[in-house]
PDB file of C-alpha atoms in Angstrom:
ATOM      1  CA  MET A 516      -0.150  -0.219  -0.092  1.00  0.00           C
ATOM      2  CA  LYS A 517       2.823   2.659   1.144  1.00  0.00           C
ATOM      3  CA  GLU A 518       4.871   1.378  -2.512  1.00  0.00           C
ATOM      4  CA  LYS A 519       1.599   2.154  -4.249  1.00  0.00           C
ATOM      5  CA  ILE A 520       1.034   5.618  -2.519  1.00  0.00           C
ATOM      6  CA  LYS A 521       4.291   6.284  -3.216  1.00  0.00           C
ATOM      7  CA  SER A 522       4.153   5.451  -7.140  1.00  0.00           C
ATOM      8  CA  ASP A 523       0.988   7.632  -6.969  1.00  0.00           C
ATOM      9  CA  TYR A 524       2.750  10.625  -4.907  1.00  0.00           C
ATOM     10  CA  THR A 525       6.043  10.236  -7.790  1.00  0.00           C
ATOM     11  CA  SER A 526       3.304   9.791 -10.796  1.00  0.00           C
ATOM     12  CA  TRP A 527       1.595  13.929  -9.541  1.00  0.00           C
ATOM     13  CA  LEU A 528       4.857  15.280  -9.156  1.00  0.00           C
ATOM     14  CA  ILE A 529       5.917  14.521 -12.627  1.00  0.00           C
ATOM     15  CA  ILE A 530       2.614  15.681 -14.222  1.00  0.00           C
ATOM     16  CA  ILE A 531       2.145  18.750 -12.279  1.00  0.00           C
ATOM     17  CA  GLY A 532       5.872  19.718 -13.298  1.00  0.00           C
ATOM     18  CA  ILE A 533       5.283  19.056 -16.957  1.00  0.00           C
ATOM     19  CA  VAL A 534       2.190  20.802 -17.359  1.00  0.00           C
ATOM     20  CA  MET A 535       4.195  23.878 -14.773  1.00  0.00           C
ATOM     21  CA  LEU A 536       6.930  23.636 -17.314  1.00  0.00           C
ATOM     22  CA  PHE A 537       4.409  23.888 -20.465  1.00  0.00           C
ATOM     23  CA  LEU A 538       2.370  27.242 -18.600  1.00  0.00           C
ATOM     24  CA  GLU A 539       5.933  29.038 -17.835  1.00  0.00           C
ATOM     25  CA  PHE A 540       7.039  28.313 -21.287  1.00  0.00           C
ATOM     26  CA  THR A 541       4.109  28.807 -22.785  1.00  0.00           C
ATOM     27  CA  PHE A 542       2.229  32.244 -20.895  1.00  0.00           C
ATOM     28  CA  PHE A 543       4.574  33.518 -18.129  1.00  0.00           C
ATOM     29  CA  ASN A 544       8.275  33.122 -19.536  1.00  0.00           C
ATOM     30  CA  SER A 545       7.871  32.683 -23.472  1.00  0.00           C
ATOM     31  CA  GLY A 546      11.216  33.793 -24.189  1.00  0.00           C
ATOM     32  CA  LEU A 547      12.932  31.172 -21.736  1.00  0.00           C
ATOM     33  CA  ILE A 548      13.287  28.089 -24.436  1.00  0.00           C
ATOM     34  CA  PHE A 549      15.094  30.864 -26.591  1.00  0.00           C
ATOM     35  CA  SER A 550      17.207  31.977 -23.804  1.00  0.00           C
ATOM     36  CA  LEU A 551      18.432  28.182 -22.971  1.00  0.00           C
ATOM     37  CA  LEU A 552      18.973  27.245 -27.158  1.00  0.00           C
ATOM     38  CA  VAL A 553      21.173  30.221 -26.736  1.00  0.00           C
ATOM     39  CA  GLN A 554      23.318  29.484 -23.563  1.00  0.00           C
ATOM     40  CA  VAL A 555      23.282  25.309 -24.670  1.00  0.00           C
ATOM     41  CA  GLY A 556      24.830  26.839 -27.819  1.00  0.00           C
ATOM     42  CA  MET A 557      27.264  29.203 -26.018  1.00  0.00           C
ATOM     43  CA  ILE A 558      28.464  26.217 -24.151  1.00  0.00           C
ATOM     44  CA  TYR A 559      28.979  24.154 -27.575  1.00  0.00           C
ATOM     45  CA  ILE A 560      31.153  25.767 -29.736  1.00  0.00           C
ATOM     46  CA  GLY A 561      32.682  27.280 -26.020  1.00  0.00           C
ATOM     47  CA  SER A 562      33.922  23.777 -25.894  1.00  0.00           C
ATOM     48  CA  LYS A 563      35.226  23.304 -29.805  1.00  0.00           C
ATOM     49  CA  ARG A 564      37.296  25.991 -29.314  1.00  0.00           C
ATOM     50  CA  MET A 565      38.339  25.594 -25.437  1.00  0.00           C
ATOM     51  CA  SER A 566      42.198  26.354 -26.651  1.00  0.00           C
ATOM     52  CA  LYS A 567      41.147  30.225 -27.740  1.00  0.00           C
ATOM     53  CA  LYS A 568      39.981  33.009 -25.011  1.00  0.00           C
ATOM     54  CA  LEU A 569      36.715  33.800 -26.896  1.00  0.00           C
ATOM     55  CA  GLY A 570      36.223  29.615 -26.780  1.00  0.00           C
ATOM     56  CA  LYS A 571      36.788  29.785 -23.169  1.00  0.00           C
ATOM     57  CA  LEU A 572      34.539  33.484 -22.709  1.00  0.00           C
ATOM     58  CA  LEU A 573      31.390  31.680 -24.665  1.00  0.00           C
ATOM     59  CA  PHE A 574      31.673  28.249 -22.444  1.00  0.00           C
ATOM     60  CA  TRP A 575      32.347  29.533 -18.983  1.00  0.00           C
ATOM     61  CA  GLY A 576      29.511  32.532 -20.135  1.00  0.00           C
ATOM     62  CA  GLY A 577      26.763  29.588 -21.586  1.00  0.00           C
ATOM     63  CA  ILE A 578      27.014  27.833 -17.930  1.00  0.00           C
ATOM     64  CA  VAL A 579      26.556  30.893 -15.647  1.00  0.00           C
ATOM     65  CA  PHE A 580      24.022  31.943 -17.693  1.00  0.00           C
ATOM     66  CA  LEU A 581      22.480  28.409 -17.896  1.00  0.00           C
ATOM     67  CA  VAL A 582      22.218  28.096 -14.564  1.00  0.00           C
ATOM     68  CA  ILE A 583      20.788  31.465 -13.343  1.00  0.00           C
ATOM     69  CA  SER A 584      18.059  30.732 -15.867  1.00  0.00           C
ATOM     70  CA  VAL A 585      17.409  27.156 -14.577  1.00  0.00           C
ATOM     71  CA  LEU A 586      17.317  28.762 -11.150  1.00  0.00           C
ATOM     72  CA  SER A 587      14.816  31.348 -11.689  1.00  0.00           C
ATOM     73  CA  MET A 588      12.574  28.617 -13.450  1.00  0.00           C
ATOM     74  CA  LEU A 589       9.048  28.684 -11.160  1.00  0.00           C
ATOM     75  CA  THR A 590       9.438  25.093 -12.506  1.00  0.00           C
ATOM     76  CA  PHE A 591      12.661  24.278 -10.573  1.00  0.00           C
ATOM     77  CA  ARG A 592      11.733  26.204  -7.480  1.00  0.00           C
ATOM     78  CA  PHE A 593       8.340  23.875  -7.402  1.00  0.00           C
ATOM     79  CA  LEU A 594      10.298  21.044  -7.493  1.00  0.00           C
ATOM     80  CA  LEU A 595      12.064  22.112  -5.005  1.00  0.00           C
ATOM     81  CA  LEU A 596       9.546  22.541  -2.833  1.00  0.00           C
ATOM     82  CA  ALA A 597       7.888  18.837  -3.049  1.00  0.00           C
ATOM     83  CA  ILE A 598      11.178  17.737  -2.824  1.00  0.00           C
ATOM     84  CA  LEU A 599      11.097  19.659   0.473  1.00  0.00           C
ATOM     85  CA  ILE A 600       7.923  18.532   1.765  1.00  0.00           C
ATOM     86  CA  HIS A 601       8.643  15.019   0.555  1.00  0.00           C
ATOM     87  CA  PHE A 602      11.442  14.717   3.166  1.00  0.00           C
ATOM     88  CA  LEU A 603       9.288  16.118   5.767  1.00  0.00           C
ATOM     89  CA  ILE A 604       6.724  13.994   5.839  1.00  0.00           C
ATOM     90  CA  GLN A 605       8.848  11.167   5.286  1.00  0.00           C
ATOM     91  CA  TYR A 606      10.662  12.140   8.553  1.00  0.00           C
ATOM     92  CA  SER A 607       7.305  12.572  10.218  1.00  0.00           C
ATOM     93  CA  GLN A 608       6.215   9.171   9.645  1.00  0.00           C
ATOM     94  CA  THR A 609      10.052   7.647  10.584  1.00  0.00           C
ATOM     95  CA  LYS A 610       9.497   8.788  13.167  1.00  0.00           C
ATOM     96  CA  LYS A 611       5.829   8.002  14.293  1.00  0.00           C
ATOM     97  CA  ASN A 612       6.115   4.687  12.819  1.00  0.00           C
ATOM     98  CA  PRO A 613      10.296   4.094  12.959  1.00  0.00           C
ATOM     99  CA  ILE A 614      11.043   0.618  11.577  1.00  0.00           C
ATOM    100  CA  GLN A 615      11.626  -2.238  12.735  1.00  0.00           C
ATOM    101  CA  ILE A 616      14.595  -4.240  11.654  1.00  0.00           C
ATOM    102  CA  LYS A 617      14.871  -7.633  13.557  1.00  0.00           C
ATOM    103  CA  PRO A 618      18.149 -10.023  12.071  1.00  0.00           C
ATOM    104  CA  VAL A 619      16.941 -13.850  11.100  1.00  0.00           C
ATOM    105  CA  ILE A 620      19.815 -16.079  12.078  1.00  0.00           C
ATOM    106  CA  ASP A 621      19.774 -19.967  10.628  1.00  0.00           C
ATOM    107  CA  LEU A 622      21.982 -21.829  12.548  1.00  0.00           C
ATOM    108  CA  SER A 623      21.253 -25.095  10.772  1.00  0.00           C
ATOM    109  CA  LYS A 624      23.023 -23.763   7.651  1.00  0.00           C
ATOM    110  CA  LYS A 625      27.040 -23.639   7.078  1.00  0.00           C
ATOM    111  CA  PRO A 626      29.079 -20.262   7.861  1.00  0.00           C
ATOM    112  CA  VAL A 627      30.070 -18.420   4.567  1.00  0.00           C
ATOM    113  CA  LYS A 628      33.641 -18.165   3.501  1.00  0.00           C
ATOM    114  CA  ASP A 629      35.476 -15.474   3.269  1.00  0.00           C
ATOM    115  CA  GLU A 630      35.911 -14.434  -0.423  1.00  0.00           C
ATOM    116  CA  ASN A 631      39.234 -13.755  -1.933  1.00  0.00           C
ATOM    117  CA  LEU A 632      38.380 -10.458  -3.354  1.00  0.00           C
ATOM    118  CA  VAL A 633      41.645  -8.664  -5.564  1.00  0.00           C
ATOM    119  CA  LYS A 634      41.332  -4.928  -5.979  1.00  0.00           C
ATOM    120  CA  LYS A 635      42.459  -3.453  -9.801  1.00  0.00           C
ATOM    121  CA  LYS A 636      43.887   0.081 -10.110  1.00  0.00           C
ATOM    122  CA  PRO A 637      41.126   1.695 -12.638  1.00  0.00           C
ATOM    123  CA  LEU A 638      43.019   2.348 -16.081  1.00  0.00           C
ATOM    124  CA  ILE A 639      41.293   6.160 -15.866  1.00  0.00           C
ATOM    125  CA  THR A 640      39.597   7.974 -13.266  1.00  0.00           C
ATOM    126  CA  ASN A 641      37.130   9.958 -12.396  1.00  0.00           C
ATOM    127  CA  VAL A 642      37.947  13.571 -13.084  1.00  0.00           C
ATOM    128  CA  PHE A 643      35.934  16.769 -13.230  1.00  0.00           C
ATOM    129  CA  PHE A 644      38.296  18.922 -15.158  1.00  0.00           C
ATOM    130  CA  GLY A 645      40.846  18.233 -17.848  1.00  0.00           C
ATOM    131  CA  LYS A 646      41.857  16.307 -20.470  1.00  0.00           C
ATOM    132  CA  GLN A 647      42.473  12.399 -19.527  1.00  0.00           C
ATOM    133  CA  LYS A 648      43.629   9.574 -21.868  1.00  0.00           C
ATOM    134  CA  THR A 649      45.526   5.832 -22.018  1.00  0.00           C
ATOM    135  CA  PRO A 650      49.299   5.611 -21.531  1.00  0.00           C
ATOM    136  CA  GLN A 651      51.329   6.679 -24.888  1.00  0.00           C
ATOM    137  CA  ALA A 652      53.967   2.662 -24.262  1.00  0.00           C
ATOM    138  CA  VAL A 653      52.385  -0.550 -23.632  1.00  0.00           C
ATOM    139  CA  TYR A 654      50.195  -1.058 -20.855  1.00  0.00           C
ATOM    140  CA  GLU A 655      48.055  -3.200 -19.245  1.00  0.00           C
ATOM    141  CA  TRP A 656      44.154  -3.208 -20.635  1.00  0.00           C
ATOM    142  CA  ASN A 657      41.083  -3.173 -17.120  1.00  0.00           C
ATOM    143  CA  ASP A 658      37.842  -2.387 -18.248  1.00  0.00           C
ATOM    144  CA  ILE A 659      36.653   1.183 -18.515  1.00  0.00           C
ATOM    145  CA  ASN A 660      33.827   2.816 -16.456  1.00  0.00           C
ATOM    146  CA  ILE A 661      33.994   6.472 -16.157  1.00  0.00           C
ATOM    147  CA  GLN A 662      32.473   9.614 -15.505  1.00  0.00           C
ATOM    148  CA  ALA A 663      33.918  13.149 -15.901  1.00  0.00           C
ATOM    149  CA  GLY A 664      33.012  16.735 -16.041  1.00  0.00           C
ATOM    150  CA  LEU A 665      34.187  18.895 -18.485  1.00  0.00           C
ATOM    151  CA  GLY A 666      37.114  18.057 -20.726  1.00  0.00           C
ATOM    152  CA  ASP A 667      38.309  15.334 -23.468  1.00  0.00           C
ATOM    153  CA  THR A 668      38.816  11.595 -23.213  1.00  0.00           C
ATOM    154  CA  VAL A 669      40.935   9.321 -25.142  1.00  0.00           C
ATOM    155  CA  ILE A 670      41.097   6.018 -25.521  1.00  0.00           C
ATOM    156  CA  ASP A 671      43.844   4.289 -27.665  1.00  0.00           C
ATOM    157  CA  LEU A 672      43.740   0.633 -27.883  1.00  0.00           C
ATOM    158  CA  SER A 673      47.116  -0.267 -29.990  1.00  0.00           C
ATOM    159  CA  TYR A 674      49.051   0.191 -26.803  1.00  0.00           C
ATOM    160  CA  THR A 675      47.945  -3.211 -25.141  1.00  0.00           C
ATOM    161  CA  VAL A 676      46.498  -6.539 -25.491  1.00  0.00           C
ATOM    162  CA  LEU A 677      42.751  -7.253 -25.472  1.00  0.00           C
ATOM    163  CA  PRO A 678      41.183 -10.227 -23.992  1.00  0.00           C
ATOM    164  CA  LYS A 679      39.398 -12.607 -25.197  1.00  0.00           C
ATOM    165  CA  GLY A 680      35.059 -12.195 -25.421  1.00  0.00           C
ATOM    166  CA  GLU A 681      33.821  -8.840 -24.966  1.00  0.00           C
ATOM    167  CA  THR A 682      35.747  -5.412 -23.874  1.00  0.00           C
ATOM    168  CA  ILE A 683      33.759  -2.984 -22.355  1.00  0.00           C
ATOM    169  CA  ILE A 684      33.831   0.799 -22.177  1.00  0.00           C
ATOM    170  CA  PHE A 685      31.924   3.078 -20.464  1.00  0.00           C
ATOM    171  CA  ILE A 686      32.109   6.976 -20.544  1.00  0.00           C
ATOM    172  CA  ARG A 687      29.496   9.521 -18.818  1.00  0.00           C
ATOM    173  CA  ASN A 688      30.365  12.759 -19.447  1.00  0.00           C
ATOM    174  CA  ILE A 689      28.738  16.879 -18.907  1.00  0.00           C
ATOM    175  CA  VAL A 690      30.510  18.795 -21.700  1.00  0.00           C
ATOM    176  CA  GLY A 691      33.597  17.173 -24.069  1.00  0.00           C
ATOM    177  CA  ASN A 692      34.364  14.949 -26.351  1.00  0.00           C
ATOM    178  CA  ILE A 693      35.056  11.194 -26.501  1.00  0.00           C
ATOM    179  CA  GLU A 694      38.106   9.653 -29.334  1.00  0.00           C
ATOM    180  CA  VAL A 695      38.223   6.065 -29.588  1.00  0.00           C
ATOM    181  CA  LEU A 696      40.551   4.445 -31.324  1.00  0.00           C
ATOM    182  CA  VAL A 697      40.131   0.744 -32.478  1.00  0.00           C
ATOM    183  CA  PRO A 698      42.696  -1.811 -33.824  1.00  0.00           C
ATOM    184  CA  TYR A 699      41.437  -2.763 -37.712  1.00  0.00           C
ATOM    185  CA  ASP A 700      40.893  -6.260 -36.738  1.00  0.00           C
ATOM    186  CA  MET A 701      38.376  -5.845 -34.183  1.00  0.00           C
ATOM    187  CA  GLU A 702      34.348  -5.846 -34.041  1.00  0.00           C
ATOM    188  CA  VAL A 703      32.744  -2.955 -32.734  1.00  0.00           C
ATOM    189  CA  TYR A 704      29.491  -1.698 -30.616  1.00  0.00           C
ATOM    190  CA  VAL A 705      28.642   1.643 -29.755  1.00  0.00           C
ATOM    191  CA  ASN A 706      25.758   2.732 -28.060  1.00  0.00           C
ATOM    192  CA  HIS A 707      25.701   6.915 -27.594  1.00  0.00           C
ATOM    193  CA  THR A 708      23.638   9.410 -26.336  1.00  0.00           C
ATOM    194  CA  SER A 709      23.670  13.173 -26.752  1.00  0.00           C
ATOM    195  CA  PHE A 710      21.947  16.513 -25.695  1.00  0.00           C
ATOM    196  CA  ALA A 711      23.688  18.021 -28.400  1.00  0.00           C
ATOM    197  CA  GLY A 712      26.593  17.131 -30.969  1.00  0.00           C
ATOM    198  CA  THR A 713      28.082  15.130 -33.868  1.00  0.00           C
ATOM    199  CA  ALA A 714      28.990  11.243 -33.961  1.00  0.00           C
ATOM    200  CA  ARG A 715      31.645  10.209 -36.882  1.00  0.00           C
ATOM    201  CA  ILE A 716      32.005   6.038 -35.897  1.00  0.00           C
ATOM    202  CA  LEU A 717      33.933   4.428 -38.096  1.00  0.00           C
ATOM    203  CA  ASP A 718      32.413   4.729 -41.570  1.00  0.00           C
ATOM    204  CA  LEU A 719      29.379   6.710 -40.019  1.00  0.00           C
ATOM    205  CA  GLN A 720      30.633  10.787 -40.416  1.00  0.00           C
ATOM    206  CA  ASP A 721      29.212  14.393 -39.070  1.00  0.00           C
ATOM    207  CA  GLU A 722      26.285  12.538 -37.401  1.00  0.00           C
ATOM    208  CA  LYS A 723      24.491  15.369 -36.013  1.00  0.00           C
ATOM    209  CA  MET A 724      23.052  14.919 -32.495  1.00  0.00           C
ATOM    210  CA  PHE A 725      19.957  16.937 -30.656  1.00  0.00           C
ATOM    211  CA  ASN A 726      18.154  15.023 -27.708  1.00  0.00           C
ATOM    212  CA  GLN A 727      18.798  11.558 -29.078  1.00  0.00           C
ATOM    213  CA  SER A 728      20.241   7.952 -28.633  1.00  0.00           C
ATOM    214  CA  LEU A 729      21.966   6.325 -31.761  1.00  0.00           C
ATOM    215  CA  GLN A 730      23.127   2.499 -31.541  1.00  0.00           C
ATOM    216  CA  LEU A 731      24.989   0.261 -34.446  1.00  0.00           C
ATOM    217  CA  HIS A 732      28.099  -2.383 -34.536  1.00  0.00           C
ATOM    218  CA  THR A 733      29.598  -3.925 -37.106  1.00  0.00           C
ATOM    219  CA  ALA A 734      28.402  -6.687 -39.315  1.00  0.00           C
ATOM    220  CA  ASP A 735      30.516  -9.437 -37.613  1.00  0.00           C
ATOM    221  CA  TYR A 736      30.149  -8.108 -33.920  1.00  0.00           C
ATOM    222  CA  GLU A 737      27.588 -10.894 -32.693  1.00  0.00           C
ATOM    223  CA  ASN A 738      29.831 -14.617 -33.507  1.00  0.00           C
ATOM    224  CA  ALA A 739      33.274 -11.930 -32.858  1.00  0.00           C
ATOM    225  CA  HIS A 740      35.411 -14.044 -30.127  1.00  0.00           C
ATOM    226  CA  GLN A 741      37.103 -10.728 -29.910  1.00  0.00           C
ATOM    227  CA  LYS A 742      35.150  -7.163 -29.877  1.00  0.00           C
ATOM    228  CA  VAL A 743      34.671  -3.542 -28.187  1.00  0.00           C
ATOM    229  CA  LYS A 744      31.389  -2.745 -26.634  1.00  0.00           C
ATOM    230  CA  ILE A 745      31.615   1.276 -26.413  1.00  0.00           C
ATOM    231  CA  VAL A 746      28.502   3.017 -23.994  1.00  0.00           C
ATOM    232  CA  SER A 747      28.899   6.877 -23.857  1.00  0.00           C
ATOM    233  CA  SER A 748      26.246   9.687 -22.869  1.00  0.00           C
ATOM    234  CA  MET A 749      27.308  13.509 -22.804  1.00  0.00           C
ATOM    235  CA  PHE A 750      25.063  17.074 -22.375  1.00  0.00           C
ATOM    236  CA  ALA A 751      27.098  18.540 -25.571  1.00  0.00           C
ATOM    237  CA  GLY A 752      30.122  17.468 -27.219  1.00  0.00           C
ATOM    238  CA  ASN A 753      31.685  14.859 -29.811  1.00  0.00           C
ATOM    239  CA  ILE A 754      31.981  11.183 -29.948  1.00  0.00           C
ATOM    240  CA  GLU A 755      34.793   9.696 -32.791  1.00  0.00           C
ATOM    241  CA  VAL A 756      35.617   6.316 -33.181  1.00  0.00           C
ATOM    242  CA  LYS A 757      38.319   4.788 -35.779  1.00  0.00           C
ATOM    243  CA  ARG A 758      40.435   2.470 -36.797  1.00  0.00           C
ATOM    244  CA  VAL A 759      44.310   3.173 -36.185  1.00  0.00           C
TER     245      VAL A 759
END
């Protein structure tokens, strides 16, 4: 019963938020859509020209104006208020009806032996600012699962020996570019999501993306004994997957 009430509450919150967003865009602040598009455009153009002073100015100016626009939205304030009220209600109910957890111990079962876990150092770590890349010398491969903020990520697979089976590269980024260099004899699968940017994946050139997902793979991927799976997502930026 509690789960159903919680689900209904979330559904109503989403519906009211969508209605308020529509009303704000239509009646109260009709120029907000244009402002948001301009700010996203500033961030995107600035990220492409970060080496120049004008590019940095556009990039950071776009971020500042975007944050100000979002904070000034009535819908955003409503969501904050709704979340605060939700937590207050949850806290009040917890005080009235505290959850009691009673451990159940089955003495008939044999004790579980300690697992021998091996901790491995990640090939690339999470960063919020700056460019990161794999070593430019021979290195041992570990599957990649990272999240980045603002900057570029370069994965070069020509300096390592990939294991048999499926190699995983999982990258989440806010703004920046992703470049993956793949050996010629390797089958590839790409699942990429972007709000704004372009995709250059093998023979696919300059595919424009706006709030969409792209999934494709080479012809022999399903039956290959050695293959690379690339899953990526970003707010704004480009992805390039090419042979080396």
